[in-house]
């Protein structure tokens, strides 16, 4: 095991605030890594668990339930040695041995007998600092913390490469969906061109209820909260930030892109109305909250927003709390994984799969094998104004003669051509409000926005226009 | 490298006809494997390719195209050293160096400099014998040969475990879909309870055309042949045997079940008519050709047949030549992967992902890591008569009064209860043929068959009844 300050390693003081090397690069010709504590046939891999909430409890259950099988897969028995928790005397799963508990996570990370740290405590700090310290001490690391990965993924990966330890995070992007493993391994020889993903179960549940049950956003949200699918404060989910965190993690794996999560354009689903679902359906679409990524060579395009997709596509039929990730590879073509994107047990299954992978590397004396060959580069984001898409536009207007012409004219002036226009209902006497819905041909978003600004300044709308993007899937 | 006859290994004479050990068992405490030819940092992994048709050509292209990246992932450059082909002077991809070609596959398998054999020649023999011999010589093996895996998968796996080499076959079950990797790794801590899969692109294309385009089976097949989605002799595909091969491979991974492919009940899609699609649609279903597997503890249930599934399910919306595998884990719940199940380039991507995995094991000195912990057991198949399902039954009858009562009565006598009955169209004067379609509640298939036999002997049908199973997905 490498002790901090070991002269054979460059110094990265545990817990120090300076950022680690910013870029994870490949080093096929690197000398063999430092000797770990053990390279022995069959001796147990000692695990330190940070956090023992519902995911942590699930991990303990799964480890106990299939211990013989997991030991056979890993090449060594898996033994939980210490568990860091916030409170000692809370009710826990029977698989949690109280004698292993400590309130000092540092003691777990510093324990020289521990080979592998599993972080299921959540939050940015102290999780980041603890994992960095564990890697500096030569320990393998497994985490399901998407917040952490979105904010510090590249730095943590760089540290793992530098320290020649494994960093696994299947649970951090899509809970139980094996997307990290797929992107890392199945696409090794391919180039990922596009990702289109449903990454937030709360949003997907709400949109499913709005579309199928005709519920309002507020009613569907309340129902999701009742069923435990949404938090009391649903902001992170319904405003799209949770999906953006996961998209940043996926972009790292799919495109090798280092992207600041704060720069990704994000829209949530609060503004959607039942009428939008009805109009979309009339045009043959369903509305889904999607995270979209494209590799454009120099730049990458990343965005998170409600999106119209063809009603009969597989993605449109992923309903309820399920998540799905569609990946398009140049050689492989389209490929999709779907499943439970959140939830304690599915996330625990992903964490245990990672534990087995990392334990196997350690037991085989090839720690760091999982992170080998990962190369990240800073990639500028394409500005949203330059994105090209088809658009759904909904205008609520007084039904005065000539309004439709003025709307279409403004779009035409901006170079946006229209594929369909539908005016809902019969003209009302007295000019009551009606919806005019348009679907455009492919256009630059900047041009569409310019047209909407012109329409807005002409004061012919009863309220701001609704713009939704249409994605071919 | 281990030479045949090396006294440190038990003798399994290359090419000998005796069956290898029948069961792959785990051996976590086994002594370390024999020394391989090299355990060197960064020296190339030498690859021998058996076959250089379209998949083989795709493999060469992908290896050349991303060589730096693949070397970084594998920890060593990947070099193709020899290529066995049937004819030397055929037109091949530019990445195929003619100086590497030989018509003697034995020379490739015997080459002591070769670390890894990639089999893309297809067929049972000599592929089986060549791979067995390669493993006996301590070489890692990658194959995309589903016929071989379905017939000899357990024996080949047992040999890999015994020889402590890797045997990887992602391309052998679902072409480009990363299902082997998922079952092996993501479900390591879970128990797979059910698999429901679309495993044959030809069948799925034909059924999609029949359902969406109203085509007859013959017309849809002709169209599939024109587009290159079906062979001139489509038997293996449309009669369901190709899907059965893949199901047997999946059952090995998902349930640890060793099953003889010939014992799996298989029905193809030749008998389906456009009317079946219309009736299914009326009841809210789509007809898909599915491979279904269930782990029932002692026995396993495996079957391949056209099946009604809810129209709005994800599986029902997997259209055209795409394949999909739905896996239900006890902890993970439902999870699905979909993509191009066949095709040269998708299969080549899977093969190259396997090459990287196996090369990484070899370069790290831990050959055999991929196959470690795989345990197979002989598992009896549940007889089809004991399967419980809901059923779609279509009776073509002369519209004489009382016929519906006699049909329902025969089913009731056999203990089969009916959920819906629909008689198509108006009664015709003179007793012209009409379709009576029923959907049953859950019933034992033996009971349903008994009722159909009784109905048949009563001579009230214009032609044999159509029975299709309904699966909840």
PDB file of N, CA and C in Angstrom, chain A residues 395-407 423-424 426-436 459-463:
ATOM      1  N   UNK A 395     -48.518  29.321 -29.938  1.00  0.00           N
ATOM      2  CA  UNK A 395     -48.864  30.732 -29.739  1.00  0.00           C
ATOM      3  C   UNK A 395     -50.286  30.825 -29.240  1.00  0.00           C
ATOM      4  N   UNK A 396     -50.505  31.534 -28.145  1.00  0.00           N
ATOM      5  CA  UNK A 396     -51.867  31.756 -27.677  1.00  0.00           C
ATOM      6  C   UNK A 396     -52.250  33.169 -28.085  1.00  0.00           C
ATOM      7  N   UNK A 397     -53.233  33.244 -28.997  1.00  0.00           N
ATOM      8  CA  UNK A 397     -53.538  34.542 -29.625  1.00  0.00           C
ATOM      9  C   UNK A 397     -55.037  34.814 -29.615  1.00  0.00           C
ATOM     10  N   UNK A 398     -55.371  36.076 -29.663  1.00  0.00           N
ATOM     11  CA  UNK A 398     -56.766  36.441 -29.922  1.00  0.00           C
ATOM     12  C   UNK A 398     -57.010  36.089 -31.391  1.00  0.00           C
ATOM     13  N   UNK A 399     -58.148  35.494 -31.652  1.00  0.00           N
ATOM     14  CA  UNK A 399     -58.391  34.997 -33.002  1.00  0.00           C
ATOM     15  C   UNK A 399     -58.859  36.111 -33.937  1.00  0.00           C
ATOM     16  N   UNK A 400     -57.945  37.009 -34.189  1.00  0.00           N
ATOM     17  CA  UNK A 400     -58.268  38.069 -35.153  1.00  0.00           C
ATOM     18  C   UNK A 400     -57.768  37.645 -36.515  1.00  0.00           C
ATOM     19  N   UNK A 401     -58.517  38.003 -37.545  1.00  0.00           N
ATOM     20  CA  UNK A 401     -58.055  37.652 -38.885  1.00  0.00           C
ATOM     21  C   UNK A 401     -56.651  38.211 -39.118  1.00  0.00           C
ATOM     22  N   UNK A 402     -55.835  37.442 -39.785  1.00  0.00           N
ATOM     23  CA  UNK A 402     -54.510  37.935 -40.129  1.00  0.00           C
ATOM     24  C   UNK A 402     -53.423  37.590 -39.143  1.00  0.00           C
ATOM     25  N   UNK A 403     -53.816  37.081 -37.945  1.00  0.00           N
ATOM     26  CA  UNK A 403     -52.799  36.780 -36.942  1.00  0.00           C
ATOM     27  C   UNK A 403     -51.877  35.658 -37.419  1.00  0.00           C
ATOM     28  N   UNK A 404     -52.486  34.616 -37.979  1.00  0.00           N
ATOM     29  CA  UNK A 404     -51.669  33.491 -38.418  1.00  0.00           C
ATOM     30  C   UNK A 404     -50.658  33.940 -39.466  1.00  0.00           C
ATOM     31  N   UNK A 405     -51.086  34.829 -40.348  1.00  0.00           N
ATOM     32  CA  UNK A 405     -50.186  35.348 -41.374  1.00  0.00           C
ATOM     33  C   UNK A 405     -49.031  36.119 -40.761  1.00  0.00           C
ATOM     34  N   UNK A 406     -49.316  36.907 -39.725  1.00  0.00           N
ATOM     35  CA  UNK A 406     -48.250  37.697 -39.108  1.00  0.00           C
ATOM     36  C   UNK A 406     -47.228  36.794 -38.410  1.00  0.00           C
ATOM     37  N   UNK A 407     -47.751  35.720 -37.755  1.00  0.00           N
ATOM     38  CA  UNK A 407     -46.847  34.775 -37.096  1.00  0.00           C
ATOM     39  C   UNK A 407     -45.942  34.102 -38.127  1.00  0.00           C
ATOM     40  N   UNK A 423     -54.628  25.511 -36.144  1.00  0.00           N
ATOM     41  CA  UNK A 423     -55.300  26.392 -35.195  1.00  0.00           C
ATOM     42  C   UNK A 423     -56.360  25.574 -34.501  1.00  0.00           C
ATOM     43  N   UNK A 424     -56.305  25.615 -33.177  1.00  0.00           N
ATOM     44  CA  UNK A 424     -57.199  24.756 -32.410  1.00  0.00           C
ATOM     45  C   UNK A 424     -58.592  25.352 -32.356  1.00  0.00           C
ATOM     46  N   UNK A 426     -62.730  26.223 -33.432  1.00  0.00           N
ATOM     47  CA  UNK A 426     -63.363  27.171 -34.341  1.00  0.00           C
ATOM     48  C   UNK A 426     -63.023  28.590 -33.889  1.00  0.00           C
ATOM     49  N   UNK A 427     -62.959  29.536 -34.822  1.00  0.00           N
ATOM     50  CA  UNK A 427     -62.817  30.928 -34.411  1.00  0.00           C
ATOM     51  C   UNK A 427     -63.953  31.320 -33.470  1.00  0.00           C
ATOM     52  N   UNK A 428     -63.608  32.025 -32.407  1.00  0.00           N
ATOM     53  CA  UNK A 428     -64.606  32.410 -31.414  1.00  0.00           C
ATOM     54  C   UNK A 428     -65.075  33.835 -31.704  1.00  0.00           C
ATOM     55  N   UNK A 429     -66.377  34.095 -31.547  1.00  0.00           N
ATOM     56  CA  UNK A 429     -66.836  35.484 -31.688  1.00  0.00           C
ATOM     57  C   UNK A 429     -66.178  36.331 -30.612  1.00  0.00           C
ATOM     58  N   UNK A 430     -65.831  37.561 -30.966  1.00  0.00           N
ATOM     59  CA  UNK A 430     -65.240  38.461 -29.981  1.00  0.00           C
ATOM     60  C   UNK A 430     -63.764  38.249 -29.784  1.00  0.00           C
ATOM     61  N   UNK A 431     -63.169  37.347 -30.563  1.00  0.00           N
ATOM     62  CA  UNK A 431     -61.709  37.231 -30.511  1.00  0.00           C
ATOM     63  C   UNK A 431     -61.171  36.586 -29.254  1.00  0.00           C
ATOM     64  N   UNK A 432     -61.830  35.524 -28.741  1.00  0.00           N
ATOM     65  CA  UNK A 432     -61.297  34.809 -27.576  1.00  0.00           C
ATOM     66  C   UNK A 432     -59.983  34.141 -27.941  1.00  0.00           C
ATOM     67  N   UNK A 433     -59.208  33.779 -26.894  1.00  0.00           N
ATOM     68  CA  UNK A 433     -57.884  33.192 -27.136  1.00  0.00           C
ATOM     69  C   UNK A 433     -57.959  31.800 -27.741  1.00  0.00           C
ATOM     70  N   UNK A 434     -57.130  31.539 -28.706  1.00  0.00           N
ATOM     71  CA  UNK A 434     -56.995  30.184 -29.245  1.00  0.00           C
ATOM     72  C   UNK A 434     -55.504  29.866 -29.382  1.00  0.00           C
ATOM     73  N   UNK A 435     -55.214  28.580 -29.475  1.00  0.00           N
ATOM     74  CA  UNK A 435     -53.832  28.144 -29.678  1.00  0.00           C
ATOM     75  C   UNK A 435     -53.553  27.965 -31.162  1.00  0.00           C
ATOM     76  N   UNK A 436     -52.482  28.568 -31.626  1.00  0.00           N
ATOM     77  CA  UNK A 436     -51.954  28.270 -32.952  1.00  0.00           C
ATOM     78  C   UNK A 436     -50.649  27.506 -32.736  1.00  0.00           C
ATOM     79  N   UNK A 459     -46.721  42.501 -29.997  1.00  0.00           N
ATOM     80  CA  UNK A 459     -47.828  42.435 -29.043  1.00  0.00           C
ATOM     81  C   UNK A 459     -49.074  41.784 -29.608  1.00  0.00           C
ATOM     82  N   UNK A 460     -48.917  40.653 -30.275  1.00  0.00           N
ATOM     83  CA  UNK A 460     -50.106  39.955 -30.764  1.00  0.00           C
ATOM     84  C   UNK A 460     -50.398  38.698 -29.959  1.00  0.00           C
ATOM     85  N   UNK A 461     -49.527  38.359 -29.013  1.00  0.00           N
ATOM     86  CA  UNK A 461     -49.741  37.161 -28.205  1.00  0.00           C
ATOM     87  C   UNK A 461     -50.404  37.506 -26.872  1.00  0.00           C
ATOM     88  N   UNK A 462     -51.233  36.568 -26.405  1.00  0.00           N
ATOM     89  CA  UNK A 462     -51.840  36.756 -25.092  1.00  0.00           C
ATOM     90  C   UNK A 462     -50.876  36.379 -23.975  1.00  0.00           C
ATOM     91  N   UNK A 463     -49.881  35.584 -24.323  1.00  0.00           N
ATOM     92  CA  UNK A 463     -48.832  35.239 -23.356  1.00  0.00           C
ATOM     93  C   UNK A 463     -47.621  34.763 -24.138  1.00  0.00           C
TER      94      UNK A 463
END
